[in-house]
Short mmCIF file of C-alpha atoms in Angstrom, two decimals:
data_model
loop_
_atom_site.label_atom_id
_atom_site.label_comp_id
_atom_site.label_asym_id
_atom_site.label_seq_id
_atom_site.Cartn_x
_atom_site.Cartn_y
_atom_site.Cartn_z
CA MET A 1 13.53 -14.54 -6.02
CA GLU A 2 15.42 -17.81 -6.54
CA ASP A 3 14.07 -20.15 -3.88
CA MET A 4 10.91 -18.72 -2.34
CA SER A 5 9.63 -21.26 0.20
CA SER A 6 5.99 -20.47 -0.53
CA ILE A 7 4.52 -18.60 -3.48
CA ARG A 8 1.76 -16.14 -2.61
CA LEU A 9 -0.82 -15.98 -5.39
CA GLY A 10 -2.84 -12.76 -5.20
CA THR A 11 -6.48 -13.13 -6.20
CA ARG A 12 -9.80 -11.34 -6.05
CA ALA A 13 -12.34 -12.82 -3.65
CA SER A 14 -14.99 -13.70 -6.24
CA THR A 15 -15.77 -17.35 -6.86
CA LEU A 16 -14.62 -17.14 -10.48
CA ALA A 17 -11.36 -15.39 -9.58
CA THR A 18 -10.48 -17.88 -6.86
CA THR A 19 -11.44 -20.80 -9.10
CA GLN A 20 -9.16 -19.54 -11.87
CA SER A 21 -6.38 -18.85 -9.40
CA GLU A 22 -6.73 -22.32 -7.89
CA MET A 23 -6.48 -23.85 -11.38
CA VAL A 24 -3.12 -22.14 -11.92
CA ALA A 25 -2.01 -22.93 -8.37
CA GLU A 26 -2.62 -26.64 -9.03
CA LEU A 27 -0.56 -26.49 -12.22
CA LEU A 28 2.32 -25.03 -10.23
CA ARG A 29 1.87 -27.40 -7.29
CA SER A 30 2.11 -30.33 -9.70
CA GLN A 31 5.68 -29.15 -10.33
CA GLY A 32 6.55 -29.27 -6.65
CA LEU A 33 5.90 -25.62 -5.74
CA ASP A 34 4.11 -24.59 -2.55
CA VAL A 35 1.39 -22.08 -3.52
CA ASP A 36 -0.95 -20.21 -1.16
CA LEU A 37 -3.80 -17.95 -2.26
CA ALA A 38 -3.90 -14.40 -0.84
CA THR A 39 -7.23 -12.59 -1.23
CA ILE A 40 -7.06 -8.94 -2.33
CA THR A 41 -10.03 -6.55 -2.49
CA THR A 42 -10.19 -4.39 -5.63
CA HIS A 43 -12.14 -1.25 -6.52
CA GLY A 44 -14.23 -3.25 -8.99
CA ASP A 45 -15.36 -5.55 -6.18
CA THR A 46 -16.49 -2.77 -3.83
CA SER A 47 -18.11 -0.33 -6.30
CA THR A 48 -21.80 -0.62 -7.16
CA ALA A 49 -21.40 1.33 -10.41
CA SER A 50 -21.62 -0.41 -13.77
CA LEU A 51 -18.36 -1.75 -15.14
CA ALA A 52 -18.67 0.45 -18.24
CA SER A 53 -19.18 3.60 -16.12
CA MET A 54 -16.00 2.78 -14.18
CA GLY A 55 -14.16 2.70 -17.49
CA GLY A 56 -13.69 -1.05 -17.49
CA ILE A 57 -9.95 -0.75 -17.96
CA GLY A 58 -7.95 -1.96 -14.98
CA VAL A 59 -10.81 -1.79 -12.50
CA PHE A 60 -10.03 -5.26 -11.14
CA ALA A 61 -6.27 -5.23 -11.66
CA SER A 62 -4.79 -2.18 -9.95
CA ALA A 63 -4.88 -3.39 -6.33
CA ILE A 64 -3.48 -6.78 -7.29
CA ARG A 65 -0.67 -5.19 -9.29
CA THR A 66 0.15 -2.97 -6.32
CA ALA A 67 0.43 -6.09 -4.16
CA LEU A 68 2.87 -7.60 -6.66
CA LEU A 69 5.02 -4.49 -6.78
CA GLU A 70 5.03 -4.10 -2.98
CA GLY A 71 5.91 -7.75 -2.45
CA SER A 72 2.77 -8.88 -0.61
CA ALA A 73 2.02 -11.24 -3.53
CA ASP A 74 4.42 -13.08 -5.83
CA ILE A 75 2.12 -13.90 -8.75
CA ALA A 76 -1.43 -13.06 -9.77
CA VAL A 77 -3.93 -14.65 -12.13
CA HIS A 78 -6.02 -12.28 -14.25
CA SER A 79 -8.76 -12.81 -16.77
CA PHE A 80 -6.62 -11.59 -19.65
CA LYS A 81 -9.52 -9.67 -21.21
CA ASP A 82 -9.78 -7.50 -18.07
CA LEU A 83 -6.10 -6.61 -17.93
CA PRO A 84 -5.04 -3.16 -19.21
CA THR A 85 -2.78 -3.27 -22.25
CA GLY A 86 -0.26 -1.01 -20.53
CA ARG A 87 1.90 -2.77 -17.96
CA PRO A 88 3.54 -1.14 -14.91
CA LEU A 89 7.33 -1.05 -14.86
CA GLY A 90 8.59 -4.07 -12.95
CA LEU A 91 5.83 -6.51 -13.92
CA ALA A 92 5.67 -9.14 -16.67
CA ILE A 93 3.27 -11.76 -17.99
CA GLY A 94 5.01 -14.92 -16.82
CA ALA A 95 2.59 -17.39 -18.39
CA VAL A 96 -0.53 -17.61 -20.53
CA PRO A 97 -2.04 -21.09 -20.03
CA VAL A 98 -4.14 -22.90 -22.63
CA ARG A 99 -7.22 -20.88 -23.50
CA GLU A 100 -10.80 -21.90 -22.70
CA ASP A 101 -13.59 -21.43 -25.26
CA PRO A 102 -13.38 -17.70 -26.15
CA ARG A 103 -17.00 -17.36 -27.30
CA ASP A 104 -19.85 -15.54 -25.59
CA ALA A 105 -22.70 -17.67 -24.28
CA LEU A 106 -26.42 -16.96 -24.22
CA VAL A 107 -28.29 -18.25 -21.18
CA ALA A 108 -32.00 -17.87 -21.90
CA ARG A 109 -35.27 -19.01 -20.38
CA ASP A 110 -36.91 -22.12 -21.78
CA GLY A 111 -33.79 -23.11 -23.72
CA LEU A 112 -34.22 -20.31 -26.28
CA THR A 113 -31.53 -19.25 -28.75
CA LEU A 114 -30.83 -15.68 -29.81
CA GLY A 115 -32.98 -16.09 -32.91
CA GLU A 116 -35.82 -17.62 -30.90
CA LEU A 117 -36.07 -14.88 -28.25
CA PRO A 118 -39.41 -13.05 -28.57
CA GLN A 119 -39.65 -9.47 -29.81
CA ARG A 120 -38.41 -6.94 -27.24
CA ALA A 121 -37.01 -9.71 -25.04
CA SER A 122 -34.98 -8.46 -22.06
CA VAL A 123 -31.30 -9.41 -22.24
CA GLY A 124 -28.84 -8.62 -19.46
CA THR A 125 -25.22 -7.64 -20.02
CA GLY A 126 -22.82 -5.02 -18.70
CA SER A 127 -20.63 -5.04 -21.81
CA PRO A 128 -20.93 -2.29 -24.48
CA ARG A 129 -19.26 -4.70 -26.93
CA ARG A 130 -22.00 -7.29 -26.42
CA VAL A 131 -24.74 -4.66 -26.49
CA ALA A 132 -23.51 -3.24 -29.80
CA GLN A 133 -23.28 -6.58 -31.56
CA LEU A 134 -26.54 -7.95 -30.14
CA LEU A 135 -28.46 -4.88 -31.29
CA ALA A 136 -26.83 -5.12 -34.72
CA VAL A 137 -28.58 -8.46 -35.30
CA ARG A 138 -31.60 -7.99 -32.99
CA PRO A 139 -32.39 -4.25 -32.76
CA ASP A 140 -35.70 -5.05 -31.05
CA LEU A 141 -34.07 -6.41 -27.89
CA THR A 142 -34.40 -4.60 -24.57
CA ILE A 143 -30.90 -4.44 -23.10
CA VAL A 144 -30.63 -4.34 -19.30
CA ASP A 145 -27.33 -3.29 -17.70
CA ILE A 146 -26.37 -5.83 -15.05
CA ARG A 147 -23.54 -6.34 -12.57
CA GLY A 148 -22.64 -8.98 -10.03
CA ASN A 149 -20.94 -12.33 -9.97
CA VAL A 150 -21.82 -15.18 -12.33
CA ASP A 151 -24.41 -16.76 -10.03
CA THR A 152 -26.11 -13.40 -9.46
CA ARG A 153 -26.37 -12.84 -13.21
CA LEU A 154 -27.68 -16.33 -13.83
CA GLY A 155 -30.26 -15.78 -11.09
CA ARG A 156 -31.75 -12.91 -13.11
CA VAL A 157 -32.93 -15.30 -15.84
CA LYS A 158 -36.52 -16.50 -15.55
CA GLY A 159 -36.44 -20.02 -14.17
CA LEU A 160 -32.87 -19.80 -12.83
CA GLY A 161 -33.56 -17.93 -9.61
CA HIS A 162 -32.15 -20.84 -7.61
CA TYR A 163 -28.63 -19.61 -8.45
CA ALA A 164 -28.77 -16.31 -6.56
CA LYS A 165 -32.18 -14.69 -6.77
CA ASP A 166 -32.20 -10.92 -6.23
CA SER A 167 -35.77 -10.11 -5.23
CA GLY A 168 -35.25 -6.43 -5.94
CA LYS A 169 -34.46 -6.98 -9.61
CA GLU A 170 -36.70 -7.85 -12.55
CA ASP A 171 -36.50 -11.25 -14.16
CA LEU A 172 -34.84 -11.32 -17.58
CA ASP A 173 -35.40 -13.42 -20.66
CA ALA A 174 -31.66 -13.99 -21.05
CA VAL A 175 -28.16 -12.94 -20.08
CA VAL A 176 -24.91 -13.08 -22.04
CA LEU A 177 -21.73 -14.23 -20.31
CA ALA A 178 -18.32 -15.53 -21.29
CA ALA A 179 -18.51 -19.26 -21.99
CA SER A 180 -15.12 -19.70 -20.32
CA GLY A 181 -16.31 -18.41 -16.95
CA LEU A 182 -19.36 -20.66 -17.01
CA ALA A 183 -17.19 -23.66 -17.90
CA ARG A 184 -14.67 -22.99 -15.12
CA LEU A 185 -17.49 -22.79 -12.58
CA GLY A 186 -19.15 -25.95 -13.86
CA HIS A 187 -22.18 -24.11 -15.25
CA SER A 188 -21.89 -25.01 -18.94
CA ASP A 189 -25.18 -26.91 -18.70
CA VAL A 190 -27.17 -23.65 -18.51
CA ILE A 191 -25.86 -22.36 -21.86
CA THR A 192 -28.63 -22.30 -24.45
CA GLU A 193 -26.44 -21.06 -27.31
CA LEU A 194 -22.75 -20.46 -27.90
CA LEU A 195 -22.79 -17.27 -29.96
CA ASP A 196 -20.92 -17.66 -33.22
CA PRO A 197 -18.07 -15.14 -33.60
CA SER A 198 -19.57 -14.11 -36.94
CA VAL A 199 -22.50 -12.76 -34.89
CA VAL A 200 -20.84 -11.65 -31.65
CA LEU A 201 -17.06 -11.43 -31.74
CA PRO A 202 -15.61 -11.91 -28.24
CA ALA A 203 -13.49 -9.46 -26.30
CA PRO A 204 -9.75 -9.48 -26.99
CA ALA A 205 -8.13 -12.35 -25.03
CA GLN A 206 -11.48 -13.59 -23.71
CA GLY A 207 -11.15 -17.11 -22.32
CA ALA A 208 -7.42 -16.69 -21.66
CA LEU A 209 -5.71 -16.27 -18.30
CA ALA A 210 -2.60 -14.17 -17.66
CA VAL A 211 -0.21 -15.07 -14.85
CA GLU A 212 1.54 -11.86 -13.86
CA CYS A 213 4.70 -11.63 -11.76
CA ARG A 214 7.62 -9.33 -11.05
CA THR A 215 9.99 -8.99 -14.01
CA ALA A 216 12.94 -10.32 -12.00
CA ASP A 217 11.08 -13.56 -11.27
CA VAL A 218 10.24 -14.39 -14.89
CA HIS A 219 13.85 -14.76 -16.01
CA HIS A 220 15.41 -17.18 -13.53
CA GLY A 221 14.69 -19.51 -10.65
CA LYS A 222 12.25 -22.32 -9.95
CA LEU A 223 9.17 -20.14 -10.40
CA ALA A 224 10.34 -18.95 -13.82
CA LYS A 225 10.83 -22.53 -14.99
CA ALA A 226 7.42 -23.57 -13.66
CA LEU A 227 5.69 -20.65 -15.38
CA ALA A 228 7.43 -21.46 -18.66
CA ARG A 229 6.04 -25.00 -18.51
CA ILE A 230 2.41 -23.84 -18.23
CA ASP A 231 2.74 -21.17 -20.94
CA ASP A 232 0.89 -22.00 -24.17
CA HIS A 233 2.57 -20.36 -27.16
CA GLY A 234 -0.51 -20.48 -29.39
CA THR A 235 -2.70 -18.81 -26.78
CA ARG A 236 -0.08 -16.14 -26.13
CA LEU A 237 0.22 -15.44 -29.87
CA SER A 238 -3.55 -15.02 -30.26
CA ALA A 239 -3.91 -12.86 -27.16
CA THR A 240 -0.96 -10.71 -28.25
CA ALA A 241 -2.58 -9.97 -31.62
CA GLU A 242 -6.01 -9.31 -30.11
CA ARG A 243 -4.75 -7.01 -27.37
CA ALA A 244 -2.57 -5.08 -29.82
CA VAL A 245 -5.81 -3.91 -31.45
CA LEU A 246 -6.94 -2.30 -28.19
CA SER A 247 -3.51 -0.86 -27.51
CA HIS A 248 -3.15 0.74 -30.93
CA LEU A 249 -6.66 2.20 -30.81
CA GLY A 250 -5.99 3.60 -27.35
CA ALA A 251 -9.13 1.85 -26.14
CA GLY A 252 -9.85 -0.27 -23.09
CA CYS A 253 -11.64 -3.47 -22.20
CA ALA A 254 -14.97 -1.59 -21.98
CA ALA A 255 -14.80 -0.42 -25.61
CA PRO A 256 -17.26 -1.89 -28.16
CA ILE A 257 -14.43 -3.78 -29.85
CA GLY A 258 -14.22 -7.50 -30.54
CA ALA A 259 -11.16 -9.45 -31.65
CA LEU A 260 -10.43 -13.13 -32.12
CA ALA A 261 -7.30 -14.72 -33.58
CA HIS A 262 -6.76 -18.32 -34.56
CA LEU A 263 -3.60 -20.17 -35.46
CA THR A 264 -3.55 -22.50 -38.46
CA PRO A 265 -0.68 -24.97 -38.07
CA THR A 266 1.05 -26.33 -41.15
CA PRO A 267 2.41 -29.76 -40.09
CA GLY A 268 5.63 -30.73 -41.79
CA ARG A 269 6.25 -27.31 -43.18
CA SER A 270 6.36 -23.70 -42.08
CA PRO A 271 5.24 -21.04 -41.56
CA ASP A 272 2.06 -21.27 -39.47
CA VAL A 273 -0.59 -18.66 -40.24
CA LEU A 274 -2.24 -16.40 -37.65
CA THR A 275 -5.61 -14.95 -38.71
CA LEU A 276 -7.27 -12.11 -36.80
CA ASP A 277 -10.91 -11.02 -37.02
CA VAL A 278 -11.86 -7.66 -35.50
CA VAL A 279 -14.99 -5.56 -35.15
CA VAL A 280 -15.95 -2.10 -33.93
CA ALA A 281 -19.66 -1.46 -33.47
CA ALA A 282 -21.86 1.48 -32.54
CA VAL A 283 -23.38 0.82 -29.13
CA ASN A 284 -26.89 1.23 -30.57
CA GLY A 285 -26.13 -1.43 -33.18
CA SER A 286 -26.62 0.94 -36.11
CA ARG A 287 -23.25 0.29 -37.71
CA THR A 288 -20.45 -2.26 -37.51
CA ILE A 289 -17.03 -2.42 -39.13
CA ARG A 290 -15.36 -5.82 -39.52
CA GLU A 291 -11.89 -6.64 -40.77
CA GLN A 292 -9.84 -9.80 -41.22
CA VAL A 293 -6.06 -9.88 -41.53
CA SER A 294 -3.50 -12.68 -41.45
CA VAL A 295 0.25 -13.22 -41.31
CA GLU A 296 2.73 -16.04 -41.81
CA LEU A 297 4.65 -16.44 -38.56
CA PRO A 298 8.39 -16.89 -38.09
CA GLU A 299 9.38 -20.11 -36.34
CA GLU A 300 11.28 -18.41 -33.51
CA VAL A 301 9.23 -17.48 -30.43
CA GLU A 302 10.06 -13.78 -30.01
CA PRO A 303 9.85 -12.87 -33.72
CA ALA A 304 6.51 -14.72 -33.88
CA LEU A 305 5.17 -12.68 -30.96
CA ALA A 306 6.39 -9.49 -32.63
CA ALA A 307 4.60 -10.51 -35.84
CA ALA A 308 1.40 -11.19 -33.87
CA HIS A 309 1.58 -7.73 -32.32
CA THR A 310 2.14 -6.14 -35.73
CA LEU A 311 -0.89 -8.04 -37.04
CA GLY A 312 -3.04 -6.45 -34.35
CA VAL A 313 -1.71 -3.00 -35.24
CA THR A 314 -2.50 -3.66 -38.91
CA ALA A 315 -6.07 -4.66 -38.02
CA ALA A 316 -6.49 -1.53 -35.89
CA GLU A 317 -5.24 0.66 -38.74
CA GLU A 318 -7.74 -0.93 -41.12
CA LEU A 319 -10.54 -0.26 -38.65
CA LEU A 320 -9.48 3.39 -38.40
CA ASP A 321 -9.22 3.69 -42.19
CA ASP A 322 -12.82 2.48 -42.45
CA GLY A 323 -14.12 5.01 -39.93
CA ALA A 324 -13.96 3.22 -36.57
CA ALA A 325 -13.45 6.50 -34.71
CA ASP A 326 -16.76 7.75 -36.13
CA VAL A 327 -18.62 4.57 -35.18
CA ALA A 328 -17.56 4.43 -31.52
CA ASP A 329 -16.00 6.90 -29.08
CA LEU A 330 -12.88 4.81 -28.63
CA LYS A 331 -11.06 7.18 -26.29
CA ALA A 332 -14.04 7.58 -23.95
CA SER A 333 -14.58 3.83 -23.88
CA GLY A 334 -10.99 3.42 -22.81
CA SER A 335 -11.25 5.74 -19.81
CA THR A 336 -9.20 4.73 -16.78
CA ARG A 337 -11.83 5.89 -14.29
#
């Protein structure tokens, strides 16, 4: 689509989704493009079931992808961690903007940290990955499965009911959320601890956004050029490696798997080094398997991305060699329900 007069950006209706979409829209508008947001309702928005029970994988993406393929939207902004690793024919990731902080954040009553929470403290999260790693370091915690938007989750914490108090739900001592979502909504001030990746490794591609479009529109035209300008190569490399772990394991975004890559530049000489940390943990916290792998990257863009993907495959193979399939039911966690 060479000269579309107005770009329709498909987005979920949640505050976080529209905020993230508006951020990307502004980046494109700054290049002279006319961008309008088009709200799309997804199965994940209408279901009251827990995210894990819905399979996690693709629950927020399918309706938006259908809109792209049918032409009722031209681009879409996804939280990259929520996007299935398989991509429908005809769609491409047109841009991966600069990543926000990928870490998980603890929001606790009275400013408490994870180590300071009392015995049997109630901690809310809907993520098996977070549950598994939290229980590995604090097996005494009482984990409460929660759903809802960011404000609703914050409102569950004792003393934070002014966000969105749900009178039918018990107060919690803490919740765990992605630091990136809190930052984008202007709620970083409620964070009581940014959880170190050595304690809780984030979800693959957490903190990154993916701008998806039709394949034909990523190769030519004004939109393609604009997307190329907001693409961050380092973020795309890291997300590629992290998501390759999920893909190779056949798991989904609800699996108890963490992955975080970081790029170490070598100014004045090459190659740069990409290092990837991964973890698979039993949901009850009884066992964790961690691996670290690294690779020297080629200078060219496409070979570097291929090397990043191979790094993720290597990490996944090392997890399997060390018994990951016995620690967590990877296939069940990756259900497409």
